[in-house]
């Protein structure tokens, strides 16, 4: 028996990394005047001193950077710590501010929607602004043979099927779905969130129909008359089935 | 060049082996040199249905592994000298089959035979996949009940997307529907799907309806393909099916259950 195994006969798990979400107050600054900030901060805190004591805080400076106002991060941190706040991060800062914050051991968070730096970079790269098309039509796929049970079709645009779709088959399209046969499988239109997408078929016996994530299952469609062409569309998150 | 026919269904127990034996015999009886291959490695039955189980020396897997030649493994049928049987191995499993090995055997057989009938195992796994991969025509055997119909539909999807013809963008496999164990009386009582119901779901060319018949079990037990039992309705149904496949125009006789004079006289069921 080795010496090592005698020393550490059994190692229970000592640590583990996990991801967790916390709710942390964010302080959004509109001014870089430290005196004004200190004054207004104290006024706020005096309303509920217990609430703010030892409270973590994320500093949001993107409004400042929109106005190109510089900020003394180190001095501001002092002002925040004075009444007992614990700054745990900064977001929306420019390169210099982020560097400064990291030097003070304050983590840097990105603004998911639009960070000041990213915006500034965009402004540099995208000249002249190209008008985006209102909708990307994608590619229309035309299928002339029956779609069998277990088969799966995906169209980045519209999906047009000139035959039946069997039970157990799955047809998906980012645009509209047309089935000029009996639809018995699952049909999902607008799978990337296009709420205006529609499903058209000459006989609706589907297991499931869905538009932009809202769906109806076969059990809820029993009242639908068979052997009749219908269209399916979305209205206020409700699937509407109508004769054509 | 031979025409390769796969007899398949997805579901088990619907009559694939019975059908394989019958149509292989039917084609041979019509004067075409025919081979029938049992792809159900590990669960071989075709040799029993064909009545040649006592004459098996080498099998399909032996040929794939190069342990025997095709001629050594092929068994000539005792009823028809144009029909040969390639039995499956009972002691191995489906993994013993390889796509290259199967392709090589089918290629070799194609030089000498007019028709090659592949009796697929149930399921959609390797054995069934290899049985259908090289096919030119598919006989989809379906019973008139919902689970069999759905499994057939699944198999049709696989035929249309995973076969050699599909992968090489050739003309797709010709698919035919064979509705077996059909009982017109039970259809009338609403206990069984009708031909129309099945065709509506599968939208497939109907090659023939094989009525539920005691003669099928008798034929299996005695090792004589049911098509040779000319008095039985199932045997006649298979004769019609082979004729239709070869291009003859034969009316469907077993859909509406009206008994012909023949059946009335002999009380055949």
Short mmCIF file of C-alpha atoms in Angstrom, two decimals:
data_model
loop_
_atom_site.label_atom_id
_atom_site.label_comp_id
_atom_site.label_asym_id
_atom_site.label_seq_id
_atom_site.Cartn_x
_atom_site.Cartn_y
_atom_site.Cartn_z
CA UNK A 1 0.00 0.00 0.00
CA UNK A 2 1.45 3.38 -0.93
CA UNK A 3 2.03 6.19 1.54
CA UNK A 4 -0.14 8.57 -0.47
CA UNK A 5 -3.24 6.49 -0.26
CA UNK A 6 -2.87 6.26 3.53
CA UNK A 7 -2.67 10.04 3.86
CA UNK A 8 -5.75 10.68 1.75
CA UNK A 9 -7.89 7.61 1.89
CA UNK A 10 -11.00 9.37 0.66
CA UNK A 11 -11.51 12.78 -0.96
CA UNK A 12 -15.03 14.10 -0.62
CA UNK A 13 -16.06 16.71 -3.18
CA UNK A 14 -14.82 20.05 -1.86
CA UNK A 15 -16.14 22.42 -4.49
CA UNK A 16 -18.34 22.76 -7.49
CA UNK A 17 -19.03 25.50 -10.05
CA UNK A 18 -22.62 26.38 -10.74
CA UNK A 19 -24.34 29.15 -12.60
CA UNK A 20 -26.86 31.24 -10.71
CA UNK A 21 -28.82 34.42 -11.31
CA UNK A 22 -29.05 37.25 -8.78
CA UNK A 23 -31.10 40.36 -8.62
CA UNK A 24 -28.76 43.31 -8.02
CA UNK A 25 -29.67 47.02 -7.99
CA UNK A 26 -28.18 49.05 -10.83
CA UNK A 27 -27.15 52.68 -10.38
CA UNK A 28 -27.55 54.58 -13.63
CA UNK A 29 -25.57 57.79 -13.84
CA UNK A 30 -26.68 60.74 -15.92
CA UNK A 31 -24.04 63.19 -14.66
CA UNK A 32 -20.30 63.04 -14.02
CA UNK A 33 -20.39 65.77 -11.40
CA UNK A 34 -19.24 63.88 -8.32
CA UNK A 35 -20.49 66.51 -5.87
CA UNK A 36 -24.01 66.36 -7.30
CA UNK A 37 -23.92 62.56 -7.37
CA UNK A 38 -22.86 62.40 -3.73
CA UNK A 39 -25.53 64.84 -2.66
CA UNK A 40 -28.38 63.05 -4.52
CA UNK A 41 -27.15 59.64 -3.44
CA UNK A 42 -27.23 60.61 0.22
CA UNK A 43 -30.72 62.02 -0.17
CA UNK A 44 -31.92 58.69 -1.64
CA UNK A 45 -30.17 56.58 0.97
CA UNK A 46 -31.49 58.62 3.87
CA UNK A 47 -34.99 57.48 2.82
CA UNK A 48 -34.10 53.83 3.60
CA UNK A 49 -30.65 53.52 5.10
CA UNK A 50 -31.16 49.89 6.17
CA UNK A 51 -32.09 48.84 2.63
CA UNK A 52 -28.87 50.21 1.16
CA UNK A 53 -26.48 49.09 3.92
CA UNK A 54 -24.11 46.43 2.53
CA UNK A 55 -26.17 46.21 -0.65
CA UNK A 56 -24.30 45.10 -3.80
CA UNK A 57 -24.51 47.51 -6.67
CA UNK A 58 -23.77 47.56 -10.39
CA UNK A 59 -22.76 50.86 -11.89
CA UNK A 60 -24.25 51.72 -15.27
CA UNK A 61 -22.37 54.44 -17.15
CA UNK A 62 -23.74 54.01 -20.67
CA UNK A 63 -25.84 57.19 -20.41
CA UNK A 64 -22.69 59.11 -19.54
CA UNK A 65 -20.81 57.66 -22.47
CA UNK A 66 -23.64 58.57 -24.84
CA UNK A 67 -22.94 62.17 -23.86
CA UNK A 68 -19.16 61.57 -23.95
CA UNK A 69 -18.87 62.54 -20.29
CA UNK A 70 -15.78 61.14 -18.57
CA UNK A 71 -15.91 59.85 -15.01
CA UNK A 72 -13.40 59.40 -12.21
CA UNK A 73 -14.20 55.79 -11.38
CA UNK A 74 -11.91 55.56 -8.34
CA UNK A 75 -13.40 58.67 -6.71
CA UNK A 76 -16.93 57.49 -7.43
CA UNK A 77 -16.25 54.13 -5.78
CA UNK A 78 -15.22 55.97 -2.63
CA UNK A 79 -18.50 57.93 -2.68
CA UNK A 80 -20.50 54.70 -3.12
CA UNK A 81 -18.70 52.83 -0.33
CA UNK A 82 -19.10 55.71 2.12
CA UNK A 83 -22.78 55.02 2.96
CA UNK A 84 -22.20 51.21 2.93
CA UNK A 85 -22.88 50.28 -0.71
CA UNK A 86 -20.73 47.49 -2.19
CA UNK A 87 -20.03 48.06 -5.90
CA UNK A 88 -19.75 44.65 -7.63
CA UNK A 89 -19.62 45.66 -11.25
CA UNK A 90 -19.70 48.21 -14.00
CA UNK A 91 -21.48 48.07 -17.31
CA UNK A 92 -21.68 50.23 -20.39
CA UNK A 93 -18.19 51.56 -19.75
CA UNK A 94 -15.70 52.49 -22.45
CA UNK A 95 -12.33 50.83 -22.80
CA UNK A 96 -10.57 53.22 -20.39
CA UNK A 97 -13.32 52.99 -17.76
CA UNK A 98 -13.39 49.18 -17.94
CA UNK A 99 -9.63 49.04 -17.50
CA UNK A 100 -9.83 51.34 -14.53
CA UNK A 101 -12.64 49.29 -12.98
CA UNK A 102 -10.70 46.04 -13.37
CA UNK A 103 -7.68 47.69 -11.71
CA UNK A 104 -10.00 48.41 -8.75
CA UNK A 105 -11.12 44.74 -8.89
CA UNK A 106 -14.59 45.68 -10.07
CA UNK A 107 -15.90 43.17 -12.67
CA UNK A 108 -17.00 44.46 -16.05
CA UNK A 109 -20.39 43.42 -17.45
CA UNK A 110 -21.57 43.93 -20.98
CA UNK A 111 -24.86 45.58 -21.81
CA UNK A 112 -26.71 42.94 -23.78
CA UNK A 113 -28.78 45.33 -25.85
CA UNK A 114 -26.23 47.97 -26.80
CA UNK A 115 -22.97 48.67 -25.07
CA UNK A 116 -21.43 52.09 -25.58
CA UNK A 117 -18.25 50.61 -26.98
CA UNK A 118 -20.01 48.27 -29.34
CA UNK A 119 -22.11 51.11 -30.59
CA UNK A 120 -19.07 53.24 -31.12
CA UNK A 121 -17.46 50.40 -33.07
CA UNK A 122 -20.57 49.92 -35.17
CA UNK A 123 -20.60 53.55 -36.04
CA UNK A 124 -17.07 53.22 -37.35
CA UNK A 125 -17.59 50.09 -39.42
CA UNK A 126 -21.04 50.55 -40.90
CA UNK A 127 -20.85 53.42 -43.35
CA UNK A 128 -23.23 54.07 -45.43
CA UNK A 129 -26.29 52.61 -43.67
CA UNK A 130 -27.85 49.90 -45.87
CA UNK A 131 -31.63 49.75 -45.59
CA UNK A 132 -32.55 46.25 -44.38
CA UNK A 133 -35.23 44.36 -46.28
CA UNK A 134 -38.48 44.23 -44.31
CA UNK A 135 -38.62 40.43 -44.42
CA UNK A 136 -36.09 37.95 -45.69
CA UNK A 137 -38.18 35.70 -47.94
CA UNK A 138 -35.83 32.70 -47.54
CA UNK A 139 -36.01 29.79 -49.94
CA UNK A 140 -39.32 28.26 -50.96
CA UNK A 141 -39.23 24.47 -51.04
CA UNK A 142 -41.54 22.51 -53.31
CA UNK A 143 -42.28 18.86 -52.53
CA UNK A 144 -44.21 16.72 -55.00
CA UNK A 145 -44.17 13.34 -53.24
CA UNK A 146 -45.98 12.27 -50.07
CA UNK A 147 -44.25 13.18 -46.80
CA UNK A 148 -44.15 9.90 -44.88
CA UNK A 149 -44.30 9.13 -41.18
CA UNK A 150 -40.95 9.87 -39.55
CA UNK A 151 -39.82 12.29 -42.25
CA UNK A 152 -38.98 15.87 -41.36
CA UNK A 153 -38.85 18.82 -43.73
CA UNK A 154 -37.61 22.33 -43.06
CA UNK A 155 -37.91 25.37 -45.29
CA UNK A 156 -36.20 28.67 -44.58
CA UNK A 157 -38.99 30.32 -46.55
CA UNK A 158 -42.33 28.88 -47.59
CA UNK A 159 -42.99 25.16 -47.83
CA UNK A 160 -45.29 23.95 -50.60
CA UNK A 161 -46.35 20.29 -50.65
CA UNK A 162 -48.38 18.91 -53.52
CA UNK A 163 -49.13 15.59 -51.80
CA UNK A 164 -50.28 14.33 -48.46
CA UNK A 165 -48.41 14.66 -45.17
CA UNK A 166 -48.75 11.44 -43.16
CA UNK A 167 -49.32 11.10 -39.45
CA UNK A 168 -45.95 11.09 -37.71
CA UNK A 169 -44.35 13.38 -40.27
CA UNK A 170 -43.13 16.86 -39.33
CA UNK A 171 -43.06 19.86 -41.64
CA UNK A 172 -41.52 23.15 -40.55
CA UNK A 173 -41.18 26.47 -42.30
CA UNK A 174 -39.99 29.92 -41.34
CA UNK A 175 -42.67 31.22 -43.70
CA UNK A 176 -46.03 29.80 -44.77
CA UNK A 177 -46.96 26.17 -45.28
CA UNK A 178 -49.18 25.02 -48.15
CA UNK A 179 -50.36 21.40 -48.31
CA UNK A 180 -52.42 20.49 -51.38
CA UNK A 181 -53.35 17.13 -49.90
CA UNK A 182 -54.41 15.78 -46.55
CA UNK A 183 -52.38 17.13 -43.65
CA UNK A 184 -52.17 14.43 -40.98
CA UNK A 185 -48.75 15.12 -39.46
CA UNK A 186 -47.40 18.10 -37.55
CA UNK A 187 -47.15 21.43 -39.30
CA UNK A 188 -45.24 24.38 -37.85
CA UNK A 189 -45.17 27.70 -39.68
CA UNK A 190 -43.25 30.81 -38.71
CA UNK A 191 -40.85 28.74 -36.61
CA UNK A 192 -38.44 31.67 -36.25
CA UNK A 193 -41.16 33.83 -34.79
CA UNK A 194 -43.01 35.14 -37.85
CA UNK A 195 -46.48 35.66 -36.40
CA UNK A 196 -47.89 36.53 -39.82
CA UNK A 197 -47.11 33.07 -41.20
CA UNK A 198 -50.07 30.89 -42.18
CA UNK A 199 -50.84 27.27 -42.89
CA UNK A 200 -53.06 26.37 -45.84
CA UNK A 201 -54.26 22.84 -46.53
CA UNK A 202 -56.99 21.12 -48.49
CA UNK A 203 -57.90 18.72 -45.67
CA UNK A 204 -56.89 19.39 -42.07
CA UNK A 205 -56.45 16.25 -39.96
CA UNK A 206 -53.19 17.34 -38.36
CA UNK A 207 -51.75 16.01 -35.12
CA UNK A 208 -50.54 19.50 -34.30
CA UNK A 209 -50.49 22.88 -35.96
CA UNK A 210 -48.32 25.73 -34.77
CA UNK A 211 -47.62 29.30 -35.80
CA UNK A 212 -44.69 31.17 -34.26
CA UNK A 213 -44.75 28.86 -31.24
CA UNK A 214 -48.47 29.01 -30.47
CA UNK A 215 -50.05 25.68 -31.17
CA UNK A 216 -53.19 23.59 -31.26
CA UNK A 217 -53.29 19.82 -30.91
CA UNK A 218 -55.54 17.36 -32.67
CA UNK A 219 -57.82 17.01 -29.66
CA UNK A 220 -58.66 20.72 -29.83
CA UNK A 221 -59.47 20.50 -33.52
CA UNK A 222 -62.18 17.87 -33.43
CA UNK A 223 -64.85 20.36 -34.39
CA UNK A 224 -63.04 21.16 -37.64
CA UNK A 225 -64.85 19.70 -40.62
CA UNK A 226 -62.78 17.36 -42.74
CA UNK A 227 -62.34 17.36 -46.49
CA UNK A 228 -62.49 21.12 -46.65
CA UNK A 229 -59.75 23.53 -47.54
CA UNK A 230 -58.82 25.67 -44.55
CA UNK A 231 -56.31 28.28 -43.53
CA UNK A 232 -54.70 28.66 -40.14
CA UNK A 233 -53.42 31.94 -38.78
CA UNK A 234 -52.55 33.68 -35.55
CA UNK A 235 -54.61 36.39 -33.90
CA UNK A 236 -53.60 37.70 -30.45
CA UNK A 237 -51.74 34.47 -29.64
CA UNK A 238 -54.76 32.37 -30.61
CA UNK A 239 -54.73 29.91 -33.48
CA UNK A 240 -57.65 30.62 -35.80
CA UNK A 241 -58.84 27.98 -38.28
CA UNK A 242 -61.06 29.22 -41.08
CA UNK A 243 -62.55 27.73 -44.21
CA UNK A 244 -61.22 29.18 -47.42
CA UNK B 1 -29.63 -7.25 -65.28
CA UNK B 2 -31.89 -8.44 -62.52
CA UNK B 3 -34.72 -6.54 -60.96
CA UNK B 4 -34.34 -6.44 -57.18
CA UNK B 5 -37.58 -6.61 -55.20
CA UNK B 6 -37.70 -5.96 -51.47
CA UNK B 7 -40.63 -7.32 -49.48
CA UNK B 8 -40.92 -5.06 -46.47
CA UNK B 9 -43.38 -3.66 -43.93
CA UNK B 10 -41.77 -2.20 -40.83
CA UNK B 11 -44.11 -4.19 -38.60
CA UNK B 12 -43.58 -7.86 -37.84
CA UNK B 13 -45.99 -10.71 -38.44
CA UNK B 14 -47.82 -9.16 -41.37
CA UNK B 15 -46.78 -11.78 -43.92
CA UNK B 16 -43.47 -10.63 -45.38
CA UNK B 17 -41.88 -14.09 -45.53
CA UNK B 18 -45.08 -15.73 -46.79
CA UNK B 19 -45.26 -13.07 -49.50
CA UNK B 20 -41.56 -13.38 -50.39
CA UNK B 21 -41.89 -17.14 -50.79
CA UNK B 22 -45.10 -16.86 -52.79
CA UNK B 23 -44.03 -14.18 -55.25
CA UNK B 24 -40.59 -15.72 -55.75
CA UNK B 25 -42.28 -19.01 -56.58
CA UNK B 26 -44.81 -17.21 -58.77
CA UNK B 27 -42.13 -15.42 -60.77
CA UNK B 28 -40.16 -18.64 -61.21
CA UNK B 29 -43.30 -20.50 -62.29
CA UNK B 30 -43.79 -17.84 -64.96
CA UNK B 31 -40.42 -18.82 -66.38
CA UNK B 32 -38.15 -16.21 -64.78
CA UNK B 33 -35.02 -17.34 -63.01
CA UNK B 34 -35.51 -16.04 -59.49
CA UNK B 35 -33.51 -15.95 -56.26
CA UNK B 36 -35.05 -15.26 -52.88
CA UNK B 37 -32.80 -14.04 -50.04
CA UNK B 38 -33.61 -14.20 -46.34
CA UNK B 39 -32.28 -11.01 -44.72
CA UNK B 40 -33.59 -11.96 -41.29
CA UNK B 41 -30.20 -13.06 -39.94
CA UNK B 42 -30.63 -14.69 -36.55
CA UNK B 43 -34.36 -15.34 -36.99
CA UNK B 44 -34.43 -17.21 -40.26
CA UNK B 45 -37.79 -18.52 -41.41
CA UNK B 46 -37.77 -18.43 -45.17
CA UNK B 47 -36.15 -21.87 -45.39
CA UNK B 48 -39.07 -23.31 -43.39
CA UNK B 49 -41.71 -21.63 -45.53
CA UNK B 50 -39.89 -22.85 -48.66
CA UNK B 51 -39.47 -26.33 -47.21
CA UNK B 52 -35.71 -26.44 -47.67
CA UNK B 53 -34.57 -26.26 -44.04
CA UNK B 54 -33.03 -29.74 -44.19
CA UNK B 55 -30.80 -28.78 -47.10
CA UNK B 56 -29.10 -25.68 -45.65
CA UNK B 57 -25.32 -26.08 -45.62
CA UNK B 58 -23.98 -22.59 -46.17
CA UNK B 59 -25.82 -19.32 -45.67
CA UNK B 60 -25.86 -15.63 -46.57
CA UNK B 61 -23.28 -14.68 -43.92
CA UNK B 62 -20.90 -17.43 -45.06
CA UNK B 63 -20.98 -15.96 -48.55
CA UNK B 64 -20.44 -12.40 -47.29
CA UNK B 65 -17.45 -13.58 -45.24
CA UNK B 66 -16.04 -15.47 -48.20
CA UNK B 67 -16.38 -18.84 -46.45
CA UNK B 68 -18.51 -20.24 -49.25
CA UNK B 69 -19.28 -19.37 -52.84
CA UNK B 70 -22.70 -18.20 -53.94
CA UNK B 71 -23.28 -21.44 -55.83
CA UNK B 72 -22.51 -23.46 -52.71
CA UNK B 73 -25.00 -21.49 -50.63
CA UNK B 74 -27.87 -21.22 -53.11
CA UNK B 75 -30.46 -23.98 -52.67
CA UNK B 76 -32.48 -25.01 -55.68
CA UNK B 77 -36.18 -25.33 -54.94
CA UNK B 78 -37.58 -28.82 -55.26
CA UNK B 79 -40.84 -27.64 -56.86
CA UNK B 80 -39.39 -25.31 -59.44
CA UNK B 81 -35.92 -25.52 -60.91
CA UNK B 82 -35.82 -21.81 -61.78
CA UNK B 83 -36.09 -20.81 -58.11
CA UNK B 84 -33.13 -20.57 -55.72
CA UNK B 85 -33.08 -19.77 -52.03
CA UNK B 86 -30.26 -18.05 -50.16
CA UNK B 87 -30.96 -18.76 -46.47
CA UNK B 88 -30.00 -16.52 -43.57
CA UNK B 89 -27.64 -17.55 -40.81
CA UNK B 90 -29.39 -18.55 -37.62
CA UNK B 91 -26.36 -18.31 -35.35
CA UNK B 92 -25.36 -14.73 -36.18
CA UNK B 93 -27.02 -11.35 -35.91
CA UNK B 94 -27.68 -8.47 -38.28
CA UNK B 95 -24.25 -6.95 -37.66
CA UNK B 96 -22.79 -9.81 -39.68
CA UNK B 97 -24.23 -8.10 -42.77
CA UNK B 98 -22.30 -5.30 -44.43
CA UNK B 99 -23.41 -2.96 -47.17
CA UNK B 100 -20.43 -3.86 -49.38
CA UNK B 101 -20.98 -7.59 -48.81
CA UNK B 102 -24.68 -7.42 -49.63
CA UNK B 103 -24.01 -5.21 -52.64
CA UNK B 104 -21.42 -7.66 -53.97
CA UNK B 105 -23.78 -10.64 -53.63
CA UNK B 106 -26.65 -8.81 -55.32
CA UNK B 107 -24.34 -7.75 -58.12
CA UNK B 108 -23.16 -11.33 -58.65
CA UNK B 109 -26.72 -12.67 -58.58
CA UNK B 110 -27.83 -9.98 -61.02
CA UNK B 111 -25.66 -11.49 -63.74
CA UNK B 112 -27.50 -14.77 -63.65
CA UNK B 113 -31.01 -14.09 -62.33
CA UNK B 114 -34.00 -12.19 -63.67
CA UNK B 115 -35.55 -11.36 -60.30
CA UNK B 116 -34.05 -11.17 -56.81
CA UNK B 117 -36.55 -11.12 -53.97
CA UNK B 118 -35.23 -9.77 -50.66
CA UNK B 119 -37.22 -10.88 -47.63
CA UNK B 120 -36.75 -8.03 -45.16
CA UNK B 121 -36.77 -8.51 -41.39
CA UNK B 122 -39.21 -6.47 -39.33
CA UNK B 123 -38.11 -3.13 -37.93
CA UNK B 124 -36.18 -0.30 -39.53
CA UNK B 125 -32.72 -1.26 -38.28
CA UNK B 126 -29.70 -2.60 -40.12
CA UNK B 127 -31.22 -5.79 -41.53
CA UNK B 128 -34.27 -4.02 -42.93
CA UNK B 129 -32.12 -1.16 -44.17
CA UNK B 130 -29.78 -3.45 -46.11
CA UNK B 131 -32.68 -5.46 -47.52
CA UNK B 132 -34.21 -2.37 -49.10
CA UNK B 133 -31.05 -0.37 -49.88
CA UNK B 134 -30.35 -1.87 -53.32
CA UNK B 135 -34.00 -2.43 -54.30
CA UNK B 136 -35.62 -1.42 -57.58
CA UNK B 137 -39.15 -2.32 -56.50
CA UNK B 138 -40.70 -2.51 -53.06
CA UNK B 139 -43.64 -4.67 -52.06
CA UNK B 140 -44.99 -3.08 -48.91
CA UNK B 141 -46.98 -5.71 -47.02
CA UNK B 142 -49.61 -4.16 -44.78
CA UNK B 143 -52.38 -5.56 -42.59
CA UNK B 144 -55.62 -3.61 -42.45
CA UNK B 145 -55.03 -2.14 -39.01
CA UNK B 146 -53.67 1.23 -37.92
CA UNK B 147 -50.30 0.27 -36.44
CA UNK B 148 -49.33 -1.77 -39.48
CA UNK B 149 -50.41 1.07 -41.77
CA UNK B 150 -48.37 3.60 -39.84
CA UNK B 151 -45.28 1.38 -39.83
CA UNK B 152 -45.66 0.89 -43.57
CA UNK B 153 -45.86 4.64 -44.00
CA UNK B 154 -42.62 4.99 -42.04
CA UNK B 155 -40.98 2.34 -44.20
CA UNK B 156 -42.14 4.17 -47.34
CA UNK B 157 -40.41 7.27 -46.02
CA UNK B 158 -37.19 5.30 -45.57
CA UNK B 159 -37.50 3.82 -49.07
CA UNK B 160 -37.87 7.32 -50.46
CA UNK B 161 -34.91 8.81 -48.63
CA UNK B 162 -32.36 6.17 -47.57
CA UNK B 163 -32.15 3.77 -50.52
CA UNK B 164 -29.35 3.66 -53.07
CA UNK B 165 -31.68 5.05 -55.71
CA UNK B 166 -32.53 7.97 -53.43
CA UNK B 167 -28.91 8.60 -52.46
CA UNK B 168 -27.71 8.51 -56.07
CA UNK B 169 -30.64 10.63 -57.28
CA UNK B 170 -31.88 7.92 -59.62
CA UNK B 171 -35.48 7.16 -60.49
CA UNK B 172 -37.12 6.32 -57.13
CA UNK B 173 -38.00 2.80 -56.01
CA UNK B 174 -41.35 1.66 -57.41
CA UNK B 175 -43.62 1.05 -54.45
CA UNK B 176 -46.52 -1.38 -54.41
CA UNK B 177 -49.08 -2.05 -51.70
CA UNK B 178 -49.98 -5.61 -50.75
CA UNK B 179 -52.81 -5.74 -48.26
CA UNK B 180 -52.65 -9.07 -46.45
CA UNK B 181 -54.87 -10.88 -43.94
CA UNK B 182 -57.84 -9.01 -45.37
CA UNK B 183 -61.30 -10.06 -44.26
CA UNK B 184 -64.17 -8.41 -46.17
CA UNK B 185 -66.69 -9.62 -43.58
CA UNK B 186 -64.86 -7.87 -40.78
CA UNK B 187 -64.50 -4.74 -42.87
CA UNK B 188 -68.29 -4.72 -43.29
CA UNK B 189 -68.66 -4.98 -39.52
CA UNK B 190 -66.33 -2.02 -39.14
CA UNK B 191 -63.73 -4.10 -37.30
CA UNK B 192 -61.07 -3.69 -39.93
CA UNK B 193 -59.79 -0.90 -42.16
CA UNK B 194 -61.07 -1.17 -45.72
CA UNK B 195 -58.90 -1.11 -48.84
CA UNK B 196 -60.05 2.46 -49.41
CA UNK B 197 -59.10 3.50 -45.86
CA UNK B 198 -55.60 2.09 -46.24
CA UNK B 199 -55.15 3.57 -49.69
CA UNK B 200 -56.30 6.96 -48.47
CA UNK B 201 -53.65 6.92 -45.77
CA UNK B 202 -50.80 5.46 -47.83
CA UNK B 203 -51.79 6.70 -51.32
CA UNK B 204 -49.98 3.82 -52.95
CA UNK B 205 -50.60 1.63 -55.98
CA UNK B 206 -52.49 -1.48 -54.84
CA UNK B 207 -50.91 -4.59 -56.29
CA UNK B 208 -53.24 -6.97 -54.57
CA UNK B 209 -55.30 -7.99 -51.58
CA UNK B 210 -54.54 -11.32 -49.91
CA UNK B 211 -57.53 -12.59 -47.95
CA UNK B 212 -57.16 -13.99 -44.44
CA UNK B 213 -56.96 -17.69 -45.06
CA UNK B 214 -56.32 -20.94 -43.23
CA UNK B 215 -54.40 -22.14 -46.23
CA UNK B 216 -51.55 -19.73 -45.43
CA UNK B 217 -50.85 -21.40 -42.09
CA UNK B 218 -51.20 -24.86 -43.61
CA UNK B 219 -48.81 -23.94 -46.39
CA UNK B 220 -46.25 -22.54 -43.93
CA UNK B 221 -46.41 -25.61 -41.74
CA UNK B 222 -45.94 -27.96 -44.67
CA UNK B 223 -43.19 -25.88 -46.24
CA UNK B 224 -44.93 -25.31 -49.56
CA UNK B 225 -45.40 -21.68 -50.65
CA UNK B 226 -49.12 -20.88 -50.55
CA UNK B 227 -49.11 -19.81 -54.20
CA UNK B 228 -48.82 -23.51 -55.13
CA UNK B 229 -52.13 -24.20 -53.34
CA UNK B 230 -54.22 -23.23 -56.33
CA UNK B 231 -57.47 -24.10 -54.61
CA UNK B 232 -56.97 -21.54 -51.87
CA UNK B 233 -58.06 -17.93 -52.25
CA UNK B 234 -54.75 -16.71 -50.81
CA UNK B 235 -52.85 -18.78 -53.38
CA UNK B 236 -54.98 -17.34 -56.18
CA UNK B 237 -54.48 -13.84 -54.81
CA UNK B 238 -50.71 -14.29 -55.07
CA UNK B 239 -51.03 -15.67 -58.62
CA UNK B 240 -52.93 -12.49 -59.51
CA UNK B 241 -50.36 -10.31 -57.77
CA UNK B 242 -47.45 -11.83 -59.70
CA UNK B 243 -49.41 -11.47 -62.95
CA UNK B 244 -50.19 -7.83 -62.20
CA UNK B 245 -46.57 -7.14 -61.30
CA UNK B 246 -45.53 -8.59 -64.66
CA UNK B 247 -47.90 -6.23 -66.39
CA UNK B 248 -51.03 -8.33 -66.88
CA UNK B 249 -54.38 -6.69 -66.27
CA UNK B 250 -56.21 -8.71 -63.63
CA UNK B 251 -59.30 -7.53 -61.76
CA UNK B 252 -59.15 -7.53 -57.97
CA UNK B 253 -61.12 -10.56 -56.82
CA UNK B 254 -60.79 -10.52 -53.06
CA UNK B 255 -61.79 -7.03 -52.00
CA UNK B 256 -65.56 -7.27 -51.65
CA UNK B 257 -65.79 -10.84 -50.39
CA UNK B 258 -68.27 -12.14 -52.94
CA UNK B 259 -67.57 -15.82 -53.12
CA UNK B 260 -67.14 -17.17 -56.59
CA UNK B 261 -68.76 -20.35 -57.80
CA UNK B 262 -65.56 -22.19 -57.05
CA UNK B 263 -65.52 -21.12 -53.42
CA UNK B 264 -69.23 -21.85 -53.00
CA UNK B 265 -68.79 -25.39 -54.25
CA UNK B 266 -65.78 -26.17 -52.10
CA UNK B 267 -66.57 -23.90 -49.16
CA UNK B 268 -63.07 -22.52 -49.37
CA UNK B 269 -62.16 -19.73 -47.01
#
